[in-house]
CSV table of C-alpha atoms and ligand atoms in Angstrom, one decimal:
chain,number,residue,atom,x,y,z
A,1,MET,CA,13.7,2.7,15.3
A,2,THR,CA,10.1,2.8,16.3
A,3,VAL,CA,8.1,5.9,15.6
A,4,THR,CA,4.9,6.2,17.1
A,5,THR,CA,2.4,8.5,15.7
A,6,ASP,CA,-0.7,10.0,17.1
A,7,LEU,CA,-3.6,8.9,15.2
A,8,VAL,CA,-7.2,9.5,16.0
A,9,SER,CA,-10.1,7.0,15.1
A,10,TYR,CA,-11.2,7.3,11.6
A,11,ASP,CA,-14.7,8.2,12.5
A,12,GLU,CA,-13.8,11.0,14.5
A,13,ALA,CA,-11.4,12.7,12.0
A,14,LEU,CA,-14.3,12.6,9.6
A,15,GLU,CA,-16.7,14.2,12.0
A,16,SER,CA,-14.5,17.1,12.1
A,17,TYR,CA,-12.5,17.1,8.3
A,18,ASP,CA,-12.9,16.7,5.0
A,19,PRO,CA,-10.2,15.0,3.2
A,20,VAL,CA,-8.9,16.4,-0.1
A,21,MET,CA,-6.6,14.0,-2.4
A,22,GLY,CA,-4.6,14.3,-5.3
A,23,LEU,CA,-3.0,11.1,-6.8
A,24,GLU,CA,-0.1,10.8,-9.0
A,25,VAL,CA,0.3,7.7,-10.9
A,26,HIS,CA,3.5,6.6,-12.7
A,27,VAL,CA,3.2,4.0,-15.4
A,28,GLU,CA,6.3,2.4,-17.0
A,29,LEU,CA,5.4,1.8,-20.8
A,30,GLY,CA,6.1,-1.4,-22.0
A,31,THR,CA,8.1,-0.1,-25.2
A,32,ARG,CA,11.2,-2.2,-26.3
A,33,THR,CA,13.6,0.7,-26.3
A,34,LYS,CA,14.0,3.2,-23.7
A,35,MET,CA,12.4,6.9,-24.0
A,36,PHE,CA,15.5,8.8,-25.5
A,37,CYS,CA,18.0,6.0,-26.7
A,38,GLY,CA,18.0,2.9,-28.1
A,39,CYS,CA,18.8,0.6,-25.2
A,40,SER,CA,16.5,-2.3,-24.0
A,41,THR,CA,14.0,-2.1,-21.3
A,42,GLU,CA,13.8,-5.7,-20.6
A,43,LEU,CA,13.6,-6.6,-17.0
A,44,GLY,CA,16.0,-9.0,-15.1
A,45,ALA,CA,19.3,-8.2,-17.2
A,46,GLU,CA,22.5,-8.1,-15.5
A,47,PRO,CA,22.7,-4.7,-13.7
A,48,ASN,CA,24.2,-1.8,-15.9
A,49,SER,CA,24.2,-3.9,-19.4
A,50,GLN,CA,21.3,-2.2,-20.7
A,51,THR,CA,23.1,1.4,-20.7
A,52,CYS,CA,24.6,3.7,-23.2
A,53,PRO,CA,26.3,7.3,-23.2
A,54,THR,CA,22.7,8.8,-23.6
A,55,CYS,CA,21.0,6.9,-20.7
A,56,LEU,CA,24.3,7.6,-18.5
A,57,GLY,CA,24.3,11.1,-19.4
A,58,LEU,CA,27.9,11.1,-20.8
A,59,PRO,CA,29.2,14.4,-22.3
A,60,GLY,CA,28.3,15.0,-26.2
A,61,SER,CA,25.4,12.3,-26.3
A,62,LEU,CA,22.3,13.2,-28.0
A,63,PRO,CA,18.8,12.2,-27.0
A,64,VAL,CA,16.2,11.2,-29.7
A,65,VAL,CA,12.3,10.7,-28.9
A,66,ASN,CA,10.9,7.3,-28.7
A,67,ALA,CA,7.8,7.6,-31.0
A,68,THR,CA,6.1,4.5,-29.6
A,69,GLY,CA,6.4,6.3,-26.3
A,70,VAL,CA,4.6,9.3,-27.6
A,71,GLU,CA,1.9,7.2,-29.2
A,72,SER,CA,1.4,5.4,-25.8
A,73,ALA,CA,1.3,8.7,-24.1
A,74,ILE,CA,-1.4,10.0,-26.9
A,75,LYS,CA,-3.3,6.7,-26.3
A,76,ILE,CA,-3.5,7.2,-22.5
A,77,GLY,CA,-4.4,10.6,-22.7
A,78,LEU,CA,-7.6,9.7,-25.1
A,79,ALA,CA,-8.4,7.2,-23.0
A,80,LEU,CA,-9.0,9.5,-20.2
A,81,HIS,CA,-10.8,11.9,-22.0
A,82,CYS,CA,-8.0,14.6,-22.1
A,83,GLU,CA,-7.1,17.1,-24.8
A,84,ILE,CA,-3.9,16.3,-26.8
A,85,ALA,CA,-1.4,19.0,-27.2
A,86,GLU,CA,-0.8,20.1,-30.6
A,87,TRP,CA,2.7,21.0,-29.5
A,88,CYS,CA,4.5,20.5,-26.4
A,89,ARG,CA,8.1,20.2,-25.1
A,90,PHE,CA,10.2,18.2,-22.8
A,91,ALA,CA,12.0,20.1,-19.8
A,92,ARG,CA,14.7,19.4,-17.7
A,93,LYS,CA,14.1,18.8,-13.8
A,94,ASN,CA,17.2,19.5,-12.4
A,95,TYR,CA,18.3,17.9,-9.0
A,96,PHE,CA,21.0,15.8,-8.0
A,97,TYR,CA,20.2,12.1,-7.0
A,98,PRO,CA,22.7,9.3,-7.3
A,99,ASP,CA,20.5,7.2,-9.5
A,100,MET,CA,20.1,9.9,-12.0
A,101,PRO,CA,23.5,10.2,-13.8
A,102,LYS,CA,22.4,13.3,-16.0
A,103,ASN,CA,21.6,15.4,-13.0
A,104,PHE,CA,18.4,16.2,-14.5
A,105,GLN,CA,15.1,14.0,-15.5
A,106,THR,CA,13.9,14.8,-18.7
A,107,SER,CA,10.1,15.5,-18.1
A,108,GLN,CA,7.6,17.9,-18.9
A,109,TYR,CA,6.6,20.7,-17.1
A,110,ASP,CA,4.2,23.5,-18.2
A,111,GLU,CA,3.5,21.6,-21.5
A,112,PRO,CA,2.2,18.1,-21.2
A,113,ILE,CA,1.1,16.0,-24.0
A,114,ALA,CA,-2.2,15.4,-22.6
A,115,PHE,CA,-4.5,17.3,-20.1
A,116,ASP,CA,-8.0,17.9,-18.7
A,117,GLY,CA,-9.8,14.6,-18.7
A,118,TYR,CA,-11.5,12.2,-16.3
A,119,LEU,CA,-12.0,9.1,-15.4
A,120,ASP,CA,-15.3,7.5,-14.2
A,121,VAL,CA,-14.4,4.7,-11.5
A,122,GLN,CA,-16.7,2.5,-9.7
A,123,LEU,CA,-17.2,1.9,-6.2
A,124,GLU,CA,-18.2,-1.4,-4.2
A,125,ASP,CA,-21.8,-0.6,-4.1
A,126,GLY,CA,-21.9,0.1,-7.7
A,127,GLU,CA,-22.0,3.9,-7.3
A,128,VAL,CA,-20.0,5.7,-10.2
A,129,PHE,CA,-17.4,8.5,-9.0
A,130,ARG,CA,-15.7,11.0,-11.6
A,131,VAL,CA,-12.2,11.4,-11.2
A,132,GLU,CA,-10.7,14.7,-12.9
A,133,ILE,CA,-7.8,14.5,-14.7
A,134,GLU,CA,-5.4,17.2,-14.5
A,135,ARG,CA,-2.4,15.9,-17.1
A,136,ALA,CA,-0.5,12.8,-18.2
A,137,HIS,CA,2.6,13.7,-19.2
A,138,MET,CA,6.1,11.8,-20.5
A,139,GLU,CA,9.3,11.3,-18.6
A,140,GLU,CA,11.8,9.1,-17.8
A,141,ASP,CA,12.7,6.7,-15.2
A,142,THR,CA,15.6,7.0,-12.8
A,143,GLY,CA,18.1,4.1,-12.0
A,144,LYS,CA,17.7,1.7,-9.2
A,145,SER,CA,19.8,2.3,-5.9
A,146,THR,CA,20.0,-0.9,-3.4
A,147,HIS,CA,21.5,0.1,-0.1
A,148,VAL,CA,23.5,-2.6,1.5
A,149,GLY,CA,24.5,-3.4,5.0
A,150,GLY,CA,21.5,-1.8,6.9
A,151,ALA,CA,18.6,-3.7,8.6
A,152,THR,CA,15.8,-2.0,6.7
A,153,GLY,CA,17.2,-1.8,3.1
A,154,ARG,CA,17.0,2.3,3.3
A,155,ILE,CA,20.0,4.6,3.2
A,156,HIS,CA,19.8,5.0,6.9
A,157,GLY,CA,22.2,2.6,8.5
A,158,ALA,CA,23.6,1.1,5.4
A,159,SER,CA,27.1,0.7,4.7
A,160,HIS,CA,27.5,0.9,0.9
A,161,SER,CA,25.0,1.6,-1.7
A,162,LEU,CA,24.8,-0.1,-5.6
A,163,LEU,CA,23.5,1.4,-8.4
A,164,ASP,CA,21.8,-0.1,-11.5
A,165,TYR,CA,21.2,2.3,-14.7
A,166,ASN,CA,19.4,-0.4,-16.4
A,167,ARG,CA,16.1,1.5,-15.5
A,168,ALA,CA,17.5,5.0,-16.4
A,169,GLY,CA,15.4,6.2,-19.0
A,170,ILE,CA,12.6,3.9,-19.3
A,171,PRO,CA,9.5,5.7,-20.4
A,172,LEU,CA,7.3,6.8,-17.7
A,173,ILE,CA,3.9,8.5,-18.1
A,174,GLU,CA,2.8,10.3,-14.8
A,175,ILE,CA,-0.9,10.9,-14.6
A,176,VAL,CA,-2.0,13.3,-12.2
A,177,THR,CA,-5.6,14.1,-11.0
A,178,LYS,CA,-7.4,17.3,-10.2
A,179,PRO,CA,-7.8,17.8,-6.6
A,180,ILE,CA,-10.4,14.8,-5.4
A,181,GLU,CA,-13.0,16.7,-3.4
A,182,GLY,CA,-16.7,15.4,-2.0
A,183,ALA,CA,-15.8,12.0,-1.4
A,184,GLY,CA,-15.9,12.2,2.2
A,185,GLU,CA,-15.3,9.2,4.2
A,186,ARG,CA,-14.9,7.0,0.8
A,187,ALA,CA,-11.7,8.8,-0.1
A,188,PRO,CA,-9.5,5.8,0.7
A,189,GLU,CA,-12.2,3.7,-1.5
A,190,VAL,CA,-12.2,6.3,-4.2
A,191,ALA,CA,-8.3,6.3,-4.4
A,192,ARG,CA,-8.3,2.4,-4.7
A,193,ALA,CA,-11.0,2.1,-7.2
A,194,TYR,CA,-9.3,4.9,-9.6
A,195,VAL,CA,-5.7,3.3,-9.5
A,196,ALA,CA,-7.5,0.1,-10.1
A,197,GLU,CA,-9.5,1.5,-13.0
A,198,LEU,CA,-6.6,3.1,-14.3
A,199,ARG,CA,-4.6,-0.2,-14.4
A,200,GLU,CA,-7.3,-1.9,-16.1
A,201,LEU,CA,-7.2,1.2,-19.0
A,202,ILE,CA,-3.5,1.0,-19.2
A,203,LYS,CA,-3.9,-2.9,-19.7
A,204,ALA,CA,-6.8,-2.7,-22.0
A,205,LEU,CA,-4.4,-0.1,-24.0
A,206,GLY,CA,-1.6,-2.9,-24.3
A,207,VAL,CA,0.6,0.1,-23.5
A,208,SER,CA,1.9,-1.6,-20.2
A,209,GLU,CA,1.4,-4.7,-18.3
A,210,ALA,CA,0.8,-2.3,-15.5
A,211,ARG,CA,1.9,-4.7,-12.8
A,212,MET,CA,2.0,-3.1,-9.5
A,213,ASP,CA,4.2,-5.9,-7.6
A,214,LYS,CA,6.8,-5.3,-10.6
A,215,GLY,CA,7.0,-1.6,-9.8
A,216,GLN,CA,5.6,-1.2,-13.3
A,217,MET,CA,2.8,1.0,-11.7
A,218,ARG,CA,3.0,2.9,-8.4
A,219,CYS,CA,1.2,5.7,-7.0
A,220,ASP,CA,2.0,8.8,-4.9
A,221,VAL,CA,-1.2,9.6,-2.4
A,222,ASN,CA,-1.3,13.5,-1.9
A,223,LEU,CA,-3.6,14.1,1.2
A,224,SER,CA,-4.8,17.2,3.0
A,225,LEU,CA,-7.7,18.0,5.3
A,226,ARG,CA,-9.8,21.0,5.9
A,227,PRO,CA,-12.3,21.5,8.8
A,228,ASN,CA,-15.8,20.3,7.5
A,229,GLY,CA,-17.8,23.4,5.7
A,230,THR,CA,-14.8,25.0,4.4
A,231,THR,CA,-13.3,25.4,0.9
A,232,GLU,CA,-9.7,26.2,1.5
A,233,PHE,CA,-7.2,23.3,1.0
A,234,GLY,CA,-5.1,22.5,3.8
A,235,THR,CA,-1.5,21.5,3.9
A,236,ARG,CA,-0.9,18.2,2.1
A,237,SER,CA,1.4,15.3,2.6
A,238,GLU,CA,2.6,12.8,-0.2
A,239,THR,CA,3.0,9.3,0.4
A,240,LYS,CA,5.6,8.0,-2.3
A,241,ASN,CA,5.6,5.1,-4.3
A,242,VAL,CA,2.5,3.2,-2.9
A,243,ASN,CA,2.4,-0.2,-5.1
A,244,SER,CA,-0.4,-2.2,-4.1
A,245,LEU,CA,-4.3,-1.1,-4.7
A,246,ARG,CA,-4.6,-2.1,-0.8
A,247,SER,CA,-1.8,-0.3,0.0
A,248,VAL,CA,-3.1,2.9,-1.8
A,249,GLU,CA,-6.2,2.6,0.2
A,250,ARG,CA,-4.3,1.9,3.5
A,251,ALA,CA,-2.0,4.8,3.0
A,252,ALA,CA,-4.9,7.6,2.3
A,253,ARG,CA,-6.7,6.2,5.6
A,254,PHE,CA,-3.7,6.5,7.6
A,255,GLU,CA,-3.0,9.8,6.6
A,256,ILE,CA,-6.6,10.9,7.3
A,257,GLN,CA,-6.3,9.9,10.8
A,258,ARG,CA,-2.8,11.4,11.4
A,259,HIS,CA,-3.6,14.7,9.8
A,260,ALA,CA,-6.7,14.8,11.9
A,261,ALA,CA,-4.7,14.1,15.1
A,262,VAL,CA,-2.2,16.9,14.4
A,263,LEU,CA,-4.7,19.6,13.4
A,264,SER,CA,-7.2,18.8,16.4
A,265,THR,CA,-4.5,19.3,18.7
A,266,GLY,CA,-3.7,22.7,17.0
A,267,GLY,CA,-0.5,21.5,15.3
A,268,THR,CA,0.3,22.1,11.8
A,269,ILE,CA,1.1,19.8,8.9
A,270,VAL,CA,4.4,19.9,7.4
A,271,GLN,CA,4.6,19.6,3.5
A,272,GLU,CA,6.3,16.5,3.1
A,273,THR,CA,6.9,13.2,1.4
A,274,ARG,CA,6.1,10.1,3.5
A,275,HIS,CA,7.0,6.5,3.2
A,276,PHE,CA,4.4,3.9,3.5
A,277,HIS,CA,5.2,0.7,5.5
A,278,GLU,CA,3.2,-2.3,4.6
A,279,GLU,CA,3.8,-3.9,7.6
A,280,ASP,CA,1.3,-2.0,9.5
A,281,GLY,CA,0.0,0.3,6.9
A,282,SER,CA,1.8,3.4,8.9
A,283,THR,CA,3.6,6.3,7.1
A,284,THR,CA,6.8,8.1,8.2
A,285,SER,CA,8.3,11.3,7.5
A,286,GLY,CA,10.7,11.3,4.4
A,287,ARG,CA,12.0,14.6,3.0
A,288,ILE,CA,10.4,18.2,3.0
A,289,LYS,CA,8.7,18.8,-0.2
A,290,ASP,CA,10.5,20.8,-2.7
A,291,ASN,CA,8.5,23.4,-4.4
A,292,ALA,CA,8.5,23.3,-8.3
A,293,GLU,CA,11.0,26.2,-8.3
A,294,ASP,CA,13.6,24.5,-6.7
A,295,TYR,CA,13.9,22.2,-9.7
A,296,ARG,CA,14.8,25.0,-12.2
A,297,TYR,CA,13.0,23.6,-14.6
A,298,PHE,CA,13.9,24.9,-18.5
A,299,PRO,CA,12.9,23.4,-21.8
A,300,GLU,CA,15.3,20.7,-22.9
A,301,PRO,CA,17.5,22.2,-25.9
A,302,ASP,CA,18.4,18.8,-26.8
A,303,LEU,CA,15.1,17.4,-27.9
A,304,VAL,CA,12.8,18.7,-30.9
A,305,PRO,CA,9.3,19.9,-29.6
A,306,VAL,CA,6.3,16.8,-30.2
A,307,ALA,CA,3.7,18.2,-32.3
A,308,PRO,CA,1.5,15.3,-33.1
A,309,PRO,CA,-0.3,15.9,-36.4
A,310,ARG,CA,-4.1,15.9,-35.7
A,311,GLU,CA,-5.1,13.1,-38.4
A,312,TRP,CA,-2.7,11.0,-36.4
A,313,VAL,CA,-4.5,11.8,-33.0
A,314,GLU,CA,-7.7,11.2,-34.6
A,315,GLU,CA,-6.4,7.7,-36.1
A,316,LEU,CA,-5.6,6.6,-32.7
A,317,ARG,CA,-8.9,7.9,-31.0
A,318,THR,CA,-10.7,5.6,-33.4
A,319,GLY,CA,-8.3,2.7,-32.4
A,320,LEU,CA,-8.8,2.9,-28.7
A,321,PRO,CA,-10.4,0.0,-27.1
A,322,GLU,CA,-13.8,-0.2,-25.2
A,323,GLN,CA,-13.3,1.3,-21.8
A,324,PRO,CA,-13.0,-1.2,-19.0
A,325,LEU,CA,-15.9,0.0,-17.0
A,326,ALA,CA,-18.3,0.1,-19.8
A,327,ARG,CA,-17.0,-3.5,-20.9
A,328,ARG,CA,-17.4,-5.1,-17.5
A,329,ASN,CA,-21.1,-3.3,-17.3
A,330,ARG,CA,-21.7,-5.1,-20.8
A,331,LEU,CA,-20.3,-8.5,-19.7
A,332,ARG,CA,-22.4,-8.3,-16.7
A,333,GLU,CA,-25.4,-8.2,-18.5
A,334,GLU,CA,-24.3,-11.0,-21.1
A,335,TRP,CA,-23.3,-13.4,-18.3
A,336,GLY,CA,-26.1,-12.7,-16.1
A,337,VAL,CA,-24.1,-11.9,-12.9
A,338,GLY,CA,-24.0,-9.1,-10.2
A,339,ALA,CA,-22.0,-6.4,-9.4
A,340,HIS,CA,-20.3,-8.2,-6.3
A,341,ASP,CA,-19.7,-11.2,-8.6
A,342,MET,CA,-18.1,-8.9,-11.6
A,343,GLN,CA,-15.7,-7.4,-8.9
A,344,SER,CA,-14.7,-10.8,-7.6
A,345,ILE,CA,-13.9,-11.7,-11.5
A,346,LEU,CA,-12.1,-8.4,-11.7
A,347,ASN,CA,-10.0,-8.6,-8.9
A,348,ALA,CA,-9.0,-12.4,-9.7
A,349,GLY,CA,-8.1,-11.2,-13.1
A,350,ALA,CA,-10.1,-13.6,-14.6
A,351,ILE,CA,-12.3,-11.3,-17.2
A,352,ASP,CA,-10.0,-11.7,-20.2
A,353,PRO,CA,-9.5,-15.7,-19.5
A,354,ILE,CA,-13.4,-15.8,-19.2
A,355,VAL,CA,-14.1,-14.0,-22.3
A,356,ALA,CA,-11.1,-16.0,-24.5
A,357,THR,CA,-12.8,-19.4,-23.1
A,358,ILE,CA,-16.4,-18.1,-24.4
A,359,GLU,CA,-15.1,-17.2,-27.5
A,360,ALA,CA,-13.4,-20.8,-27.9
A,361,GLY,CA,-17.0,-22.2,-27.4
A,362,ALA,CA,-17.8,-23.0,-23.7
A,363,PRO,CA,-20.8,-21.7,-22.2
A,364,ALA,CA,-20.6,-18.5,-20.1
A,365,ASP,CA,-21.3,-20.1,-16.7
A,366,GLN,CA,-18.9,-23.2,-17.6
A,367,ALA,CA,-16.1,-20.5,-18.5
A,368,ARG,CA,-16.8,-18.6,-15.2
A,369,LYS,CA,-17.0,-21.8,-12.9
A,370,TRP,CA,-13.7,-23.2,-14.0
A,371,TRP,CA,-11.9,-19.9,-14.1
A,372,MET,CA,-13.2,-18.7,-10.8
A,373,GLY,CA,-13.0,-22.2,-9.0
A,374,GLU,CA,-10.3,-24.7,-9.7
A,375,LEU,CA,-8.2,-22.3,-11.6
A,376,ALA,CA,-8.1,-19.4,-9.5
A,377,ARG,CA,-7.4,-21.6,-6.5
A,378,HIS,CA,-4.7,-23.4,-8.3
A,379,ALA,CA,-3.3,-19.6,-9.0
A,380,ASN,CA,-3.5,-18.6,-5.4
A,381,GLU,CA,-1.6,-21.6,-4.4
A,382,THR,CA,1.2,-21.3,-7.0
A,383,GLY,CA,1.3,-17.6,-6.7
A,384,ARG,CA,1.0,-17.0,-10.3
A,385,PRO,CA,-1.7,-14.9,-12.1
A,386,LEU,CA,-4.3,-16.5,-13.8
A,387,ASP,CA,-3.4,-15.7,-17.4
A,388,ALA,CA,0.1,-17.1,-16.4
A,389,LEU,CA,-1.1,-20.7,-15.9
A,390,PRO,CA,0.0,-23.4,-18.1
A,391,ILE,CA,-3.5,-24.0,-19.5
A,392,THR,CA,-4.8,-21.7,-22.2
A,393,PRO,CA,-8.6,-20.8,-22.8
A,394,GLU,CA,-8.9,-23.2,-25.7
A,395,GLN,CA,-8.2,-26.3,-23.3
A,396,VAL,CA,-10.4,-25.0,-20.7
A,397,ALA,CA,-13.2,-24.9,-23.6
A,398,ARG,CA,-12.3,-28.3,-24.7
A,399,VAL,CA,-12.8,-29.6,-21.1
A,400,THR,CA,-16.3,-28.2,-20.7
A,401,ALA,CA,-17.3,-29.6,-24.2
A,402,LEU,CA,-16.2,-33.0,-23.1
A,403,VAL,CA,-18.3,-32.6,-20.1
A,404,ALA,CA,-21.3,-31.4,-22.4
A,405,ALA,CA,-20.9,-34.3,-24.4
A,406,GLY,CA,-20.8,-36.7,-21.1
A,407,ASP,CA,-17.3,-37.9,-21.9
A,408,LEU,CA,-16.5,-36.4,-18.5
A,409,ASN,CA,-18.3,-35.8,-15.2
A,410,ASP,CA,-17.4,-32.7,-13.2
A,411,LYS,CA,-14.9,-34.9,-11.2
A,412,LEU,CA,-13.2,-36.4,-13.8
A,413,ALA,CA,-13.1,-33.0,-15.5
A,414,ARG,CA,-11.1,-31.6,-12.4
A,415,GLN,CA,-8.4,-34.3,-12.9
A,416,VAL,CA,-8.1,-33.7,-16.4
A,417,ILE,CA,-7.4,-29.8,-15.7
A,418,GLU,CA,-5.3,-30.9,-12.9
A,419,GLY,CA,-3.5,-33.0,-15.5
A,420,VAL,CA,-3.0,-30.1,-17.9
A,421,LEU,CA,-1.8,-27.9,-15.2
A,422,ALA,CA,1.0,-30.3,-14.3
A,423,GLY,CA,2.0,-30.6,-17.9
A,424,GLU,CA,0.9,-34.0,-18.9
A,425,GLY,CA,-0.5,-32.7,-22.3
A,426,THR,CA,-4.0,-31.6,-23.9
A,427,PRO,CA,-7.2,-32.5,-22.2
A,428,ASP,CA,-7.7,-35.2,-24.7
A,429,GLU,CA,-4.2,-36.5,-24.1
A,430,VAL,CA,-4.7,-36.1,-20.4
A,431,VAL,CA,-8.0,-38.2,-20.8
A,432,ASP,CA,-6.1,-41.1,-22.9
A,433,LYS,CA,-3.1,-41.4,-20.5
A,434,ARG,CA,-5.0,-41.2,-17.4
A,435,GLY,CA,-8.0,-43.4,-18.7
A,436,LEU,CA,-10.4,-40.9,-17.2
A,437,LYS,CA,-13.4,-41.1,-19.6
A,438,VAL,CA,-16.7,-41.8,-18.1
A,439,VAL,CA,-17.9,-45.4,-18.2
A,440,SER,CA,-20.5,-45.4,-20.8
A,441,ASP,CA,-20.7,-49.1,-21.9
A,442,GLU,CA,-24.3,-49.6,-20.9
A,443,GLY,CA,-23.0,-53.4,-20.3
A,444,ALA,CA,-20.6,-52.8,-17.6
A,445,LEU,CA,-22.6,-50.2,-15.9
A,446,THR,CA,-25.8,-52.6,-15.5
A,447,THR,CA,-23.9,-55.1,-14.1
A,448,ALA,CA,-22.3,-52.5,-11.6
A,449,VAL,CA,-25.8,-51.5,-10.7
A,450,GLU,CA,-27.1,-55.1,-10.6
A,451,GLU,CA,-24.0,-55.6,-8.1
A,452,ALA,CA,-24.7,-52.5,-5.8
A,453,ILE,CA,-28.9,-53.7,-5.6
A,454,ALA,CA,-27.6,-57.2,-4.4
A,455,ALA,CA,-25.2,-55.8,-1.9
A,456,ASN,CA,-27.8,-53.4,-0.6
A,457,PRO,CA,-31.2,-55.3,-0.1
A,458,GLY,CA,-32.5,-53.0,2.4
A,459,ILE,CA,-31.8,-49.8,0.6
A,460,ALA,CA,-33.2,-51.5,-2.6
A,461,ASP,CA,-36.6,-52.1,-0.6
A,462,LYS,CA,-36.9,-48.8,0.5
A,463,ILE,CA,-36.6,-47.3,-3.2
A,464,ARG,CA,-39.2,-49.9,-4.4
A,465,GLY,CA,-41.6,-48.5,-1.5
A,466,GLY,CA,-41.3,-45.2,-3.1
A,467,LYS,CA,-38.5,-43.3,-1.0
A,468,VAL,CA,-36.5,-42.5,-4.4
A,469,GLN,CA,-34.0,-40.2,-2.3
A,470,ALA,CA,-32.4,-43.2,-1.0
A,471,ALA,CA,-31.3,-44.1,-4.2
A,472,GLY,CA,-28.2,-41.8,-3.7
A,473,ALA,CA,-26.5,-44.6,-1.6
A,474,LEU,CA,-26.7,-46.9,-4.5
A,475,VAL,CA,-25.3,-44.3,-6.9
A,476,GLY,CA,-22.6,-43.7,-4.8
A,477,ALA,CA,-21.6,-47.6,-4.5
A,478,VAL,CA,-22.0,-47.8,-8.5
A,479,MET,CA,-19.6,-44.7,-8.7
A,480,LYS,CA,-17.1,-46.1,-6.2
A,481,ALA,CA,-17.0,-49.7,-8.2
A,482,THR,CA,-16.4,-47.6,-11.3
A,483,ARG,CA,-13.8,-45.3,-9.7
A,484,GLY,CA,-16.1,-42.3,-10.2
A,485,GLN,CA,-15.8,-42.7,-14.0
A,486,ALA,CA,-19.6,-43.1,-14.6
A,487,ASP,CA,-22.2,-40.3,-15.2
A,488,ALA,CA,-24.3,-40.2,-12.2
A,489,ALA,CA,-27.5,-38.9,-13.7
A,490,ARG,CA,-27.4,-42.1,-15.7
A,491,VAL,CA,-26.6,-44.3,-12.9
A,492,LYS,CA,-29.5,-43.2,-10.9
A,493,GLU,CA,-31.6,-43.8,-14.1
A,494,LEU,CA,-30.5,-47.3,-14.5
A,495,ILE,CA,-31.0,-48.2,-10.7
A,496,LEU,CA,-34.5,-46.7,-10.8
A,497,ALA,CA,-35.5,-48.7,-14.1
A,498,GLN,CA,-34.0,-52.0,-12.4
A,499,LEU,CA,-36.1,-51.2,-9.5
A,500,GLY,CA,-39.0,-50.4,-11.3
A,501,VAL,CA,-39.8,-47.0,-9.8
A,502,GLU,CA,-40.3,-43.9,-11.9
A,503,GLY,CA,-37.7,-41.4,-11.6
B,1,LIG,ZN1,20.6,4.0,-23.3
């Protein structure tokens, strides 16, 4: 099935219309057990091996609130500058769905644990945009359906479906923004920057790894257009479960172009959910969006209300880490890097490894050089995040120390890093095993220098005649003779000294 959607160009869309967005982000908390039972949340287990009567919704089972889940929710709320409810309840959100065995999702409705906050996000050019937060509430994840036998993996065309309830009941926090207005043509960029900043914040709080590629964080993009100069909101579409930063930006952009095409030909936007397609960045119709009243929310009678003591909330507030944006600005100053470089470091996931390497004694520029160079390349090639590489910040710091001491030059240091990544041991062990130390024996170096001069009399004459830059060729010859294990600067000094030229 090919669906072609009419679009107008992005610029044309913005000439007539003003986008308004709402972003709903679901974060899976990294608690050890589920939100309302003691089942493990570990990923990758046999399907349906982490279930119990409560998360399977069997009659007579009773849920109990996970205290760590509540604590994580409060931390997220506080970090988003939200008010924390003094008293709130869970609610049942009723609907039938095969991966939700209770036939309702335990969520929060009109009494969220956190509300009325904001998150400042920084755009590519350094401008800071404030995104207002409506609420952050606690709920549980559903199970997972796998549709088998069709071409697309969707339910249409499938011959049967498999259900795995291991995920049913895993704690989720849903964070909902207020309508994001005034971003204009930068709306898609704001959407991306917001999700990126939120992810940094969640990671800094230590409440989830927030890996979008693992589904630990996903974003619904609500978007509507209104004619420029008007204030009333248009009808919105809701693109569900967008699972990468780039896709968030593309989904918003596509919907702006699609809405504009519909509206500019006198059509009406249908309030519906939509699916995002990674291959071409398009969205297609999902289901007509239910209104809240269709869910027949009512307070969950099996759970006691959550009433976090104020002293506890204040204690959690005191323990909050530095806001990621403030931290990046501080590090930028300490490291002397520009906004653009910092963005690359952030995108590479290199901030924490670099900080740890500096803490282990490496100079900032060296720590940056290795993590953003050799190691980033290796991470790309092996498809792993930087912090999952088999090398520690301490080991990287040790390599920079060996370079600073003159025991390694850059080329040898790269080989040491390579050896550590290949599992050959610590940097010192790799140096020993591979025999990588710089040749610091002056006698051996002097012999090599003499040989190089004797083999290249023409070049030697040029240098004697004052053409010092010609020494590069002789340095190269010596480096070759020592298999790269000499300190090039020292070699050059020796050559010039031999030829009686001032360096
Ligand atoms: Zn369970």
